[in-house]
Amino acid sequence: MTNQTSNQAGTALSDLPADLPGLVRIETHDREAIMPMIVDGMRSVYPHEQIFGKYCTVNDYVNCPPDEVFLYLSHTLSLEEWTYSLRGFDRTDEPGLWLATDRLGGATYLRTVAHADARTVDYHCAWDQGKHLWMVYLMRVLDARTVLDVDGSVVLWTNCHHPFYDENPYPETAPEGRTEWVGDLWDTFAPGHQLEMSNLKAICEYRWANNLPVTPTWMSE
Amino acid sequence: MDTVSLIDIASYLPENRVSADYFARYAASDRLAHNVMFRSPKYRHHVATDEKAVDMAERAVAPLIERQGSETVSNVDILITHTQLPDVPVLGSGGDLARRLGITPDWVVDLHNGGCAAFVYMIKLARQIMQTSDASSALIVSVQNGAGQFCTQSDVRTRPESAIPGDGAGACLLAKSEDAPVLGLECRTYPEFAGDMTGVVDPPRKYWEPGTGQFRIAFTESKIAKIFARGNRLVPEVAMAVCKQIGIAPSAIDTLVTNQPNRLFLRNWREALELPVERHPDTFDECGNLFGAAIPVTLDTENRAGRIANGSLVMMSAFAHAGDFAGAGAIRWGAAPVGA
């Protein structure tokens, strides 16, 4: 390191117009200016649409080590246990692609993408067809010691409101006579996912507390 | 359990009606002045220089005597007062008010906590006394008188928060009766939030000692956001608790009357209870933050205008100071003016 200034304030955003719309920074809006904006955003209650309309996030604490929870979630077959209605998982001919039955809707194709270093587990799914897995369940397991100063895990889970929720892009793949589409359930995702999160919590906590393998041996066989 | 009813309600506003210009003129900067003009109430009433708290209490009670007869008021068994800024720091207005009214109640209580929710707390206290003793009627008085006193001091009036308070007083008459029953009450104390509102003098001294700094009420600056979030939560919470207690949905509330520290709270509280603005009247633009007098002043204002029908459901709800107390109460209204 040479003795150059480490203060980058002079160069930050120097490539952008000074009055770029949408920017609120202390250089242009002091504390007194933003307080009304901030306070206006603090409500007693929030409309469901505002909180769960575009993105649906549920989080919970699980009294079980994060690596254990991550490992469990990273096994596609764990969904057989902790989801409300996904059952009967089978591998397809395509590597990594699974087929299960959502007892609420029918055939669900699914691929699990997990990254151990960040403890992220993403389930890419779709009803009816496995070519375009547009319905993505994004999960991340945190070490509760880091974020809450207690042993265990914090599980973050978000779904984004993909436009296909509003209209089935592949109507030709839908089974005859089925009237409901997965997107019809979007507004139930928050309480529905919270319920499944509770399932996940109960399963992992029981196994961990009773010295059972959190990921049962049958899943990895 | 004897039913206790709210028989009548009255209020008093000091004559001196002060516009926002008064504070804008003294604001420390143009920005503050702008803030005062657009965020503070259009008007507030200030107590007169020679007007005591007990004068205000007496003036708030006067319409009750006029309507209910002096004998009714003379016979009250319970007198409970709440005074924001007592004329003499060591006691409230109760004794002197009783002397002026020529009454000798069995119970005279100067309630000094409860803040903006004191009116609800006093009703609860009076009901408790009535249900456990021979007492059969009560007079309750709430006096808010700090706005025209410490908020108008030369160093304090330059601060934006000084434009918010207003002075006024409210009174009500309670009796053992089925006519206008108090259906449910919920009062909750949160001691953990009791230290976040303080009296400040700079340079520091005891408020009664001679010195240069001017006394003002302040909130712990670093906790402003927390206090705001607390207020957002507490008022709907205690109102919902009363709804649950009496077995109604918040949508059954015909008139919600709350304390009124600012417009945002008013908006947030009715949003939380899912009530339209017309069912949540306030007197903010005329009176500012009336603290413990807000509920009776707004109730009386609406009642005199004929907007609270007998038989309708009134919900009062408020939180105090920085959140150390909250109270709510539901009344089946029966105090509509004759002919309304």
Coordinates of C-alpha atoms in Angstrom, one line a residue:
Chain A
M1 CA 0.0 0.0 0.0
T2 CA 1.3 3.4 -0.9
N3 CA 0.3 6.3 1.2
Q4 CA -2.6 7.2 -1.1
T5 CA -5.7 8.5 0.4
S6 CA -8.2 5.8 1.3
N7 CA -11.1 8.2 1.3
Q8 CA -13.0 7.5 -1.8
A9 CA -15.7 10.1 -1.2
G10 CA -14.4 12.2 -4.0
T11 CA -14.8 9.4 -6.5
A12 CA -18.0 7.6 -5.3
L13 CA -20.7 7.9 -8.0
S14 CA -18.5 10.3 -10.0
D15 CA -19.7 8.5 -13.2
L16 CA -23.3 9.3 -12.5
P17 CA -25.4 12.4 -13.0
A18 CA -25.5 14.4 -9.7
D19 CA -29.3 14.5 -9.7
L20 CA -29.9 10.8 -10.5
P21 CA -33.5 10.1 -9.7
G22 CA -34.1 7.6 -6.9
L23 CA -30.9 8.3 -4.9
V24 CA -31.3 9.3 -1.3
R25 CA -27.9 9.9 0.3
I26 CA -26.8 12.0 3.2
E27 CA -25.0 14.4 0.9
T28 CA -28.3 15.5 -0.6
H29 CA -30.8 14.6 2.1
D30 CA -29.7 15.3 5.7
R31 CA -31.3 13.5 8.6
E32 CA -33.9 16.2 9.1
A33 CA -35.0 15.8 5.5
I34 CA -35.3 12.0 5.6
M35 CA -37.0 11.7 9.0
P36 CA -40.5 12.5 7.7
M37 CA -40.0 9.9 4.9
I38 CA -38.8 7.3 7.4
V39 CA -41.5 8.0 10.0
D40 CA -44.2 8.0 7.3
G41 CA -43.1 4.4 6.5
M42 CA -43.5 3.2 10.1
R43 CA -47.1 1.9 10.4
S44 CA -49.0 0.0 13.0
V45 CA -50.1 -2.5 10.4
Y46 CA -49.2 -3.1 6.8
P47 CA -51.4 -4.3 4.0
H48 CA -50.9 -8.0 3.1
E49 CA -50.2 -7.0 -0.5
Q50 CA -47.4 -4.6 0.5
I51 CA -45.6 -7.3 2.6
F52 CA -46.3 -10.4 0.6
G53 CA -47.4 -9.2 -2.8
K54 CA -44.2 -9.1 -4.8
Y55 CA -42.0 -11.2 -2.5
C56 CA -43.0 -13.7 0.1
T57 CA -40.5 -14.1 2.9
V58 CA -40.8 -16.2 6.1
N59 CA -38.0 -16.7 8.6
D60 CA -37.6 -18.8 11.7
Y61 CA -35.2 -20.0 14.4
V62 CA -34.3 -23.7 14.5
N63 CA -32.6 -25.1 17.6
C64 CA -30.2 -27.4 15.5
P65 CA -26.8 -26.6 14.1
P66 CA -26.7 -24.7 10.8
D67 CA -24.6 -27.3 9.0
E68 CA -27.1 -30.0 10.0
V69 CA -30.1 -28.0 8.9
F70 CA -28.4 -27.2 5.6
L71 CA -27.4 -30.8 4.9
Y72 CA -31.0 -31.9 5.6
L73 CA -32.5 -29.2 3.3
S74 CA -30.0 -30.0 0.6
H75 CA -31.4 -33.5 0.2
T76 CA -34.4 -33.2 -2.1
L77 CA -36.1 -36.1 -0.2
S78 CA -36.3 -33.9 2.9
L79 CA -39.2 -32.2 1.1
E80 CA -41.1 -35.4 1.5
E81 CA -41.0 -34.8 5.3
W82 CA -41.3 -31.1 5.9
T83 CA -43.5 -29.8 3.1
Y84 CA -47.2 -29.9 3.5
S85 CA -48.1 -31.6 0.3
L86 CA -45.1 -32.8 -1.8
R87 CA -45.0 -36.5 -1.8
G88 CA -43.6 -39.5 -3.8
F89 CA -40.3 -38.2 -5.1
D90 CA -38.7 -40.1 -8.0
R91 CA -35.6 -39.3 -10.0
T92 CA -36.3 -38.6 -13.7
D93 CA -34.0 -39.6 -16.7
E94 CA -32.5 -36.1 -16.5
P95 CA -29.7 -35.9 -13.9
G96 CA -30.7 -33.9 -10.8
L97 CA -34.3 -33.5 -11.9
W98 CA -36.9 -35.0 -9.7
L99 CA -40.7 -35.6 -10.1
A100 CA -43.0 -35.6 -7.2
T101 CA -46.8 -35.3 -6.6
D102 CA -48.1 -32.1 -5.1
R103 CA -51.2 -33.4 -3.5
L104 CA -52.7 -29.9 -4.0
G105 CA -52.1 -29.8 -7.7
G106 CA -50.4 -32.8 -9.4
A107 CA -47.0 -33.4 -10.9
T108 CA -44.2 -31.1 -9.7
Y109 CA -40.8 -31.2 -11.3
L110 CA -37.9 -30.1 -9.1
R111 CA -34.2 -29.5 -9.0
T112 CA -32.2 -28.7 -5.9
V113 CA -29.3 -26.3 -6.1
A114 CA -27.2 -26.1 -2.9
H115 CA -24.1 -24.3 -1.9
A116 CA -22.5 -25.5 1.3
D117 CA -20.1 -22.5 1.7
A118 CA -23.1 -20.1 1.9
R119 CA -25.6 -22.7 3.1
T120 CA -28.0 -21.7 0.4
V121 CA -30.6 -24.2 -0.9
D122 CA -32.7 -23.3 -3.8
Y123 CA -35.5 -25.5 -5.1
H124 CA -36.3 -24.8 -8.7
C125 CA -39.7 -26.2 -9.5
A126 CA -42.7 -26.1 -11.8
W127 CA -46.0 -27.8 -12.1
D128 CA -46.7 -30.1 -15.0
Q129 CA -43.4 -29.8 -16.9
G130 CA -39.7 -30.0 -16.2
K131 CA -38.3 -27.9 -19.0
H132 CA -38.7 -24.5 -17.4
L133 CA -38.4 -24.5 -13.6
W134 CA -39.7 -21.0 -13.0
M135 CA -41.0 -21.4 -9.5
V136 CA -38.0 -20.9 -7.2
Y137 CA -37.9 -21.4 -3.4
L138 CA -34.8 -19.6 -2.1
M139 CA -33.5 -20.6 1.3
R140 CA -30.5 -19.7 3.4
V141 CA -29.4 -21.2 6.7
L142 CA -27.5 -18.8 9.0
D143 CA -25.6 -19.6 12.1
A144 CA -27.8 -18.3 14.9
R145 CA -24.7 -17.7 17.0
T146 CA -23.6 -15.0 14.5
V147 CA -27.0 -13.3 14.2
L148 CA -28.9 -14.0 17.4
D149 CA -26.0 -14.9 19.8
V150 CA -27.6 -18.3 20.5
D151 CA -26.8 -21.9 19.3
G152 CA -28.8 -23.1 16.4
S153 CA -29.9 -21.8 13.0
V154 CA -31.9 -19.1 11.4
V155 CA -33.6 -20.1 8.2
L156 CA -34.5 -17.4 5.7
W157 CA -36.9 -18.3 2.9
T158 CA -38.1 -16.1 0.0
N159 CA -40.2 -16.7 -3.0
C160 CA -40.5 -14.0 -5.8
H161 CA -43.8 -13.4 -7.5
H162 CA -42.8 -14.7 -11.0
P163 CA -45.4 -13.7 -13.7
F164 CA -46.1 -17.3 -14.4
Y165 CA -47.9 -17.5 -11.0
D166 CA -50.5 -15.3 -12.5
E167 CA -50.9 -17.3 -15.7
N168 CA -49.9 -20.8 -16.6
P169 CA -47.4 -20.4 -19.5
Y170 CA -47.8 -24.1 -20.5
P171 CA -51.5 -24.7 -20.4
E172 CA -51.1 -27.7 -22.8
T173 CA -49.2 -29.6 -20.1
A174 CA -52.0 -29.3 -17.5
P175 CA -53.9 -32.4 -16.6
E176 CA -57.4 -32.4 -18.0
G177 CA -60.0 -31.2 -15.6
R178 CA -57.7 -29.4 -13.2
T179 CA -59.2 -26.0 -12.4
E180 CA -56.7 -24.6 -9.9
W181 CA -53.3 -23.1 -10.8
V182 CA -50.4 -22.8 -8.3
G183 CA -50.5 -19.0 -8.6
D184 CA -54.1 -19.0 -7.3
L185 CA -52.5 -19.9 -4.0
W186 CA -49.9 -17.1 -4.0
D187 CA -51.7 -15.1 -1.3
T188 CA -51.6 -18.1 1.0
F189 CA -47.9 -18.6 0.6
A190 CA -46.9 -16.6 3.8
P191 CA -49.0 -18.6 6.3
G192 CA -48.6 -21.8 4.2
H193 CA -44.8 -21.5 4.2
Q194 CA -44.8 -20.5 7.9
L195 CA -46.6 -23.8 8.5
E196 CA -44.0 -25.7 6.5
M197 CA -41.2 -23.8 8.3
S198 CA -42.8 -25.0 11.6
N199 CA -42.7 -28.6 10.2
L200 CA -39.0 -28.1 9.4
K201 CA -38.3 -26.7 12.8
A202 CA -40.1 -29.4 14.7
I203 CA -38.4 -32.2 12.7
C204 CA -34.8 -30.9 13.0
E205 CA -35.2 -29.9 16.6
Y206 CA -36.6 -33.3 17.7
R207 CA -33.9 -35.2 15.9
W208 CA -31.1 -33.0 17.2
A209 CA -32.4 -33.0 20.8
N210 CA -32.8 -36.8 20.7
N211 CA -29.4 -37.6 19.2
L212 CA -31.0 -38.9 16.0
P213 CA -29.4 -38.2 12.6
V214 CA -31.0 -34.9 11.4
T215 CA -30.7 -36.3 7.8
P216 CA -32.0 -39.8 8.1
T217 CA -29.8 -42.5 6.6
W218 CA -32.6 -43.5 4.1
M219 CA -32.3 -40.1 2.4
S220 CA -28.6 -40.6 1.4
E221 CA -28.9 -44.3 0.5
Chain B
M1 CA -70.9 -6.2 39.7
D2 CA -72.6 -2.9 39.4
T3 CA -72.7 -1.3 36.0
V4 CA -71.1 2.1 35.8
S5 CA -72.2 4.6 33.1
L6 CA -70.8 7.7 31.6
I7 CA -73.7 10.1 32.2
D8 CA -72.3 13.3 30.7
I9 CA -69.2 14.8 29.3
A10 CA -67.9 18.4 29.0
S11 CA -64.8 20.3 28.1
Y12 CA -63.1 23.7 28.1
L13 CA -60.6 25.3 25.8
P14 CA -58.8 28.5 26.8
E15 CA -59.8 31.6 24.8
N16 CA -56.3 32.3 23.4
R17 CA -56.3 30.5 20.0
V18 CA -52.8 30.5 18.7
S19 CA -52.0 29.9 15.0
A20 CA -49.0 28.1 13.7
D21 CA -47.5 31.5 12.6
Y22 CA -46.7 32.2 16.2
F23 CA -44.2 29.3 16.3
A24 CA -43.0 29.8 12.7
R25 CA -42.0 33.3 13.6
Y26 CA -39.7 32.0 16.4
A27 CA -38.4 28.9 14.6
A28 CA -34.7 28.6 14.7
S29 CA -34.4 28.4 10.9
D30 CA -36.5 28.8 7.7
R31 CA -36.6 25.0 7.4
L32 CA -38.0 24.6 10.9
A33 CA -40.5 27.3 10.2
H34 CA -41.6 25.4 7.1
N35 CA -41.9 22.3 9.2
V36 CA -44.0 24.1 11.7
M37 CA -46.4 25.4 9.1
F38 CA -47.0 22.0 7.5
R39 CA -46.5 19.5 10.2
S40 CA -47.9 21.2 13.3
P41 CA -51.6 21.8 13.9
K42 CA -53.2 24.9 12.4
Y43 CA -54.2 26.1 15.9
R44 CA -53.8 25.3 19.5
H45 CA -55.2 27.0 22.6
H46 CA -53.0 28.4 25.2
V47 CA -53.8 28.9 28.9
A48 CA -54.1 32.6 29.9
T49 CA -51.2 34.0 31.9
D50 CA -53.3 34.3 35.0
E51 CA -55.2 31.1 34.5
K52 CA -54.6 28.3 37.0
A53 CA -55.1 24.6 36.4
V54 CA -57.9 24.6 38.9
D55 CA -59.6 27.5 36.9
M56 CA -59.5 25.3 33.8
A57 CA -60.9 22.3 35.8
E58 CA -63.7 24.4 37.1
R59 CA -64.6 25.7 33.7
A60 CA -64.6 22.2 32.3
V61 CA -67.0 21.1 35.0
A62 CA -69.4 24.1 34.5
P63 CA -71.5 22.6 31.7
L64 CA -72.0 19.5 33.7
I65 CA -73.5 21.5 36.6
E66 CA -75.6 23.4 34.1
R67 CA -77.0 20.3 32.5
Q68 CA -77.2 17.9 35.3
G69 CA -78.0 20.3 38.1
S70 CA -75.8 21.5 40.9
E71 CA -77.2 18.9 43.3
T72 CA -76.0 16.0 41.1
V73 CA -72.5 17.4 41.1
S74 CA -72.6 18.3 44.8
N75 CA -73.5 14.7 45.7
V76 CA -70.6 13.0 43.9
D77 CA -68.8 10.5 46.1
I78 CA -65.6 10.5 44.1
L79 CA -63.5 13.3 42.6
I80 CA -60.5 12.3 40.5
T81 CA -58.3 14.9 38.8
H82 CA -55.3 14.7 36.5
T83 CA -53.3 17.9 36.0
Q84 CA -50.3 18.1 33.6
L85 CA -48.7 21.0 35.3
P86 CA -50.0 21.4 38.9
D87 CA -50.4 25.0 40.2
V88 CA -48.3 23.8 43.2
P89 CA -46.0 20.9 42.5
V90 CA -46.8 19.0 45.7
L91 CA -50.4 18.4 44.9
G92 CA -53.0 18.3 42.1
S93 CA -56.2 20.3 41.6
G94 CA -58.6 18.0 43.5
G95 CA -58.7 19.7 46.8
D96 CA -59.1 23.2 45.5
L97 CA -61.6 22.2 42.9
A98 CA -63.7 20.5 45.6
R99 CA -63.5 23.7 47.6
R100 CA -64.7 25.8 44.7
L101 CA -67.5 23.5 43.8
G102 CA -68.5 23.3 47.5
I103 CA -68.4 19.6 47.5
T104 CA -67.1 17.0 50.0
P105 CA -66.6 13.7 48.2
D106 CA -65.5 10.6 50.2
W107 CA -62.7 10.2 47.7
V108 CA -60.6 13.0 46.3
V109 CA -57.7 11.6 44.2
D110 CA -55.1 13.5 42.2
L111 CA -53.9 11.0 39.7
H112 CA -50.5 12.1 38.4
N113 CA -49.6 9.2 36.1
G114 CA -51.5 7.9 33.1
G115 CA -50.5 10.9 30.9
C116 CA -52.4 10.9 27.6
A117 CA -54.4 7.8 28.8
A118 CA -55.2 9.3 32.2
F119 CA -58.9 9.8 31.4
V120 CA -59.3 6.1 30.8
Y121 CA -57.3 5.3 33.9
M122 CA -59.5 7.6 36.0
I123 CA -62.6 6.0 34.7
K124 CA -61.2 2.6 35.7
L125 CA -60.3 3.8 39.1
A126 CA -63.7 5.4 39.7
R127 CA -65.4 2.3 38.5
Q128 CA -63.3 0.1 40.8
I129 CA -64.2 2.3 43.8
M130 CA -67.9 2.3 42.9
Q131 CA -67.9 -1.5 42.5
T132 CA -66.3 -2.1 45.9
S133 CA -67.9 0.6 48.0
D134 CA -71.1 2.6 48.6
A135 CA -69.9 5.3 46.3
S136 CA -72.4 5.7 43.5
S137 CA -71.1 8.6 41.4
A138 CA -67.9 10.2 40.3
L139 CA -66.6 13.4 38.7
I140 CA -63.5 13.1 36.6
V141 CA -61.4 16.0 35.4
S142 CA -58.3 16.1 33.1
V143 CA -56.4 19.3 32.7
Q144 CA -53.7 19.9 30.1
N145 CA -51.9 23.2 30.6
G146 CA -48.3 23.0 29.7
A147 CA -48.5 24.3 26.1
G148 CA -49.1 28.0 27.0
Q149 CA -46.6 27.8 29.8
F150 CA -43.4 25.9 29.2
C151 CA -43.8 25.7 25.4
T152 CA -44.0 29.5 25.0
Q153 CA -40.7 30.2 26.9
S154 CA -38.3 32.2 24.7
D155 CA -35.8 29.3 24.3
V156 CA -38.4 26.6 24.1
R157 CA -40.8 28.0 21.5
T158 CA -38.0 28.0 18.9
R159 CA -38.0 24.2 19.0
P160 CA -40.3 22.4 16.4
E161 CA -42.0 20.2 19.0
S162 CA -43.3 23.3 20.9
A163 CA -45.8 24.0 18.2
I164 CA -47.6 20.7 18.8
P165 CA -49.1 20.8 22.3
G166 CA -52.3 22.7 23.1
D167 CA -54.1 23.4 26.3
G168 CA -57.6 22.3 27.3
A169 CA -59.6 20.4 29.9
G170 CA -62.3 17.7 29.9
A171 CA -64.6 16.4 32.6
C172 CA -67.1 13.6 32.8
L173 CA -69.7 12.4 35.3
L174 CA -70.0 8.7 36.1
A175 CA -72.7 6.9 38.0
K176 CA -73.9 3.5 39.0
S177 CA -76.5 3.1 36.2
E178 CA -77.4 1.0 33.2
D179 CA -78.0 4.0 30.9
A180 CA -74.6 4.4 29.2
P181 CA -72.5 1.5 30.4
V182 CA -68.8 1.3 30.5
L183 CA -68.6 -2.1 28.8
G184 CA -64.9 -2.8 29.2
L185 CA -61.6 -1.3 30.2
E186 CA -58.0 -2.3 29.8
C187 CA -55.1 -0.5 31.4
R188 CA -51.5 -1.7 31.1
T189 CA -48.3 -0.5 32.6
Y190 CA -45.0 -0.9 30.9
P191 CA -42.4 0.1 33.5
E192 CA -39.5 -0.7 31.1
F193 CA -40.4 2.4 29.1
A194 CA -40.7 4.7 32.0
G195 CA -37.4 6.5 31.8
D196 CA -37.6 7.7 28.2
M197 CA -39.5 11.0 28.9
T198 CA -37.7 13.5 31.0
G199 CA -37.9 17.1 32.2
V200 CA -34.8 18.9 30.9
V201 CA -33.2 22.2 31.9
D202 CA -30.0 23.3 30.3
P203 CA -27.7 24.1 32.1
P204 CA -28.9 21.3 34.4
R205 CA -30.6 22.2 37.6
K206 CA -33.7 21.1 39.5
Y207 CA -36.7 22.6 37.8
W208 CA -37.7 24.6 40.9
E209 CA -34.2 26.0 41.6
P210 CA -33.4 29.5 40.3
G211 CA -31.2 29.5 37.2
T212 CA -30.9 30.5 33.6
G213 CA -32.1 27.4 31.5
Q214 CA -35.8 27.0 30.6
F215 CA -37.6 23.8 31.6
R216 CA -39.0 21.6 28.9
I217 CA -40.2 18.1 28.4
A218 CA -38.0 15.9 26.3
F219 CA -37.8 12.4 24.9
T220 CA -34.5 10.4 24.8
E221 CA -33.4 11.5 21.3
S222 CA -31.8 8.2 20.5
K223 CA -35.0 6.4 21.3
I224 CA -37.4 8.5 19.1
A225 CA -37.9 5.7 16.6
K226 CA -38.5 3.1 19.3
I227 CA -41.0 5.4 21.0
F228 CA -42.8 5.9 17.7
A229 CA -43.0 2.2 17.0
R230 CA -44.2 1.6 20.6
G231 CA -47.0 4.2 20.1
N232 CA -47.9 2.6 16.8
R233 CA -48.4 -0.7 18.6
L234 CA -49.8 0.1 22.0
V235 CA -53.0 2.1 21.1
P236 CA -54.4 -0.5 18.7
E237 CA -53.3 -3.3 21.1
V238 CA -55.2 -2.1 24.1
A239 CA -58.2 -1.2 22.0
M240 CA -58.2 -4.8 20.5
A241 CA -57.9 -6.2 24.0
V242 CA -61.1 -4.3 25.0
C243 CA -62.8 -5.6 21.8
K244 CA -61.8 -9.1 22.8
Q245 CA -63.0 -8.6 26.4
I246 CA -66.5 -7.5 25.4
G247 CA -66.7 -9.8 22.4
I248 CA -66.8 -7.4 19.5
A249 CA -64.8 -7.0 16.3
P250 CA -63.0 -3.6 15.9
S251 CA -65.3 -3.0 12.9
A252 CA -68.2 -2.6 15.4
I253 CA -66.6 0.5 16.8
D254 CA -68.8 3.5 15.8
T255 CA -66.5 6.2 17.2
L256 CA -62.8 5.8 18.1
V257 CA -61.3 8.5 20.1
T258 CA -57.6 8.5 20.9
N259 CA -54.9 10.8 22.2
Q260 CA -53.4 12.9 19.4
P261 CA -49.6 13.4 19.5
N262 CA -49.4 13.9 15.8
R263 CA -51.2 13.1 12.5
L264 CA -49.2 10.0 11.8
F265 CA -50.3 8.2 14.9
L266 CA -53.9 9.0 14.2
R267 CA -53.6 7.6 10.7
N268 CA -51.7 4.5 11.9
W269 CA -54.1 3.7 14.7
R270 CA -57.3 3.8 12.5
E271 CA -55.5 1.8 9.8
A272 CA -54.6 -0.9 12.5
L273 CA -58.3 -1.1 13.6
E274 CA -59.4 -0.9 10.0
L275 CA -61.7 2.1 10.7
P276 CA -62.5 4.9 8.2
V277 CA -61.4 8.4 9.0
E278 CA -65.0 9.5 9.7
R279 CA -65.2 7.0 12.6
H280 CA -62.0 8.3 14.2
P281 CA -62.6 12.0 14.9
D282 CA -59.9 14.2 16.4
T283 CA -59.4 17.8 17.4
F284 CA -55.7 17.9 16.3
D285 CA -55.9 20.8 13.9
E286 CA -57.9 23.0 16.3
C287 CA -56.2 21.9 19.6
G288 CA -52.9 20.2 18.9
N289 CA -51.7 17.5 21.3
L290 CA -54.0 17.8 24.3
F291 CA -52.4 14.9 26.1
G292 CA -54.7 13.7 28.9
A293 CA -57.5 16.1 27.8
A294 CA -57.6 14.9 24.2
I295 CA -60.1 12.1 24.8
P296 CA -62.7 14.1 26.7
V297 CA -62.3 17.2 24.5
T298 CA -62.8 15.3 21.3
L299 CA -65.7 13.3 22.8
D300 CA -67.4 16.5 23.9
T301 CA -66.8 18.2 20.6
E302 CA -68.2 15.3 18.6
N303 CA -71.1 14.9 21.1
R304 CA -72.2 18.5 21.0
A305 CA -72.1 18.3 17.2
G306 CA -74.6 15.5 17.4
R307 CA -72.2 13.0 15.9
I308 CA -72.3 10.4 18.6
A309 CA -75.7 8.7 18.7
N310 CA -77.0 7.2 21.9
G311 CA -76.6 3.5 21.7
S312 CA -73.6 3.7 19.5
L313 CA -70.3 2.1 20.6
V314 CA -67.5 4.5 21.6
M315 CA -63.9 3.2 22.0
M316 CA -61.3 5.3 23.8
S317 CA -57.7 4.4 23.5
A318 CA -54.4 6.1 24.3
F319 CA -50.8 5.6 25.4
A320 CA -48.8 7.7 27.8
H321 CA -45.4 9.5 27.8
A322 CA -42.9 7.3 26.0
G323 CA -45.0 4.2 26.3
D324 CA -45.0 3.4 30.0
F325 CA -48.8 3.2 30.1
A326 CA -51.7 2.5 27.8
G327 CA -55.4 2.3 28.4
A328 CA -58.6 1.7 26.4
G329 CA -62.3 1.6 27.3
A330 CA -65.5 1.0 25.5
I331 CA -68.8 2.8 26.3
R332 CA -72.3 2.2 25.0
W333 CA -73.0 5.9 24.5
G334 CA -75.8 7.6 26.3
A335 CA -74.8 11.2 26.7
A336 CA -76.0 12.6 23.5
P337 CA -77.4 16.1 24.0
V338 CA -81.2 16.4 24.5
G339 CA -82.8 16.8 21.1
A340 CA -79.7 15.6 19.2

